[in-house]
DNA sequence: GTGAAAGCGCTAACAC
DNA sequence: GTGTTAGCGCTTTCAC
């Protein structure tokens, strides 16, 4: 089987005995006579014609490609978002490119700038850190962009936000109701957007409930990962030897919470008997641990879906007003936070 | 800040007072005089010029894009592969598109055919089912393709294979050595490539070791997922009430193995005391369960890396001989398969 | 070393 | 309704 050169509109036109314009019209569903349609389709089928996407893009100034950029494919949350974004954009005929930039803002910036090469029509960006440069770039992005995550109101970009504060409130309220009074926070880096939001919300809600006043109950992991979580958990235990132990821990995300569970168990603590653990993001990971992990869903799938929809809307109308939508959190109670005694 | 039209080579040329050919040469690092280089670069910088990727692609007949297609982003194994593929292809200047086709071979076929639109220079494909049509298509793919997974030798396509049989052997040998004699297999669908390979290897190795003769110890889940695994595990228990219980279970992948662990524990069995559990793929999931999951690594990261490299090599030389490489499995022993008694 | 010009494959005026 | 033709923005012969 030899390799045939791919046929072009010109050859289809010749075979059909018509003009290239007619071929293009038929292929794009523009009004044409039935006999014309038939002739063109016959020739196209015969030759196995496939339009060249690049040539088309150059002409119509549109690539039918979108980019999704996230900071860490290792985190299941981003996989969920990616899948949601892919599902809705694909259904609208777009191809999706993924770019797993690291959490380094420089890389994100490079990505944003690279979009000036016009290889994609739009971008869904889920950054974890926001620098001035990045915000500046978001003021006039190379292509329509929607950010998953919170950006300052001064930045005129569509974005879909998680309600971290509400999520923290949900988690703390639940722990409080189930009798926990000494709740620790194993947070991610506070120089990240979610890290700082969750940290502040925790302080506020803890104060409101009148619990967890000790600053030693706040630890900050270097990253939102299992490894960093272990390290942070060990630090927490070192600080809170004996009587100062927390009776609950809130993790900045599921990975941190799971790491905390592991360390606690290794140290002989019972979960949820001695200490309850709650995570955030409600990833599948939380369903496979024992006990399973109570977690606050920040709606990652929904955020992905919404982001994709905002982007598609923006693509349809570049001048529409900026939209910022917030997804509400929900709490899924599982084994890791069952009440201590028989109380409810 | 108004939206400027993106400058083109023509404008750069005019600003620099040179021809477009010279601009192109300088920008592509072809021999040019120092003063020329300077003039062009100055103009390009001044105008904020960025080459248009589509126009370039049309001219050079190359997109600098690659596609990675997998059957299920929900499975961490594919995420690992994707990340590996992205890392190596990106370092060579390619952008990566992902396409999460379902396990439906029709969708895979549609994807393969869509590549005739020339929107990508190559494809890394990790299909789970192989149909005749699909194999036929792989005989003359639209773009250079490498398959992650086993394809018949008659299909002239680069591919990187897992050694499922070796992996099963490793797992069974380990279980045998630790005193297990009645090993069940909770496999994925046997009409999939990995499912059939693992099923056959299990039969062979079990026979060799003289264990697990009962066919009731073989169950087949509908899918390689947690949900399907639970269902299969329940069926297994229904079959093996009381004295017929297995003392070990091998899962067709980690998800199935974890589902088995969950069901066993819910039914009051101790792991690894009553029954040992071993998974395949060695995903992160296995590290968060309790006990943690002994698992056979099929080298998903390495497979991704190798696949990407094979593809890049193929892109450099279309006519090079087909290569088929196999990645060797390794066993990571964790808590779920600790020996029953004090024996080793 | 540099410039003029052709053309990658397609769509969209514009004329008929 | 259909054909002719001019480009989209770039690279690359080919002369000079």
XYZ file of C-alpha atoms (C1' of nucleotides) in Angstrom, chain A residues 9 49 52 59, chain C residues 9-12:
8
model
C -10.040 20.758 -3.031
C -10.678 13.719 0.591
C -6.606 20.195 5.796
C -7.979 31.138 6.131
C -4.853 24.255 0.955
C -8.438 26.539 2.008
C -12.583 30.128 2.085
C -15.103 34.144 0.720
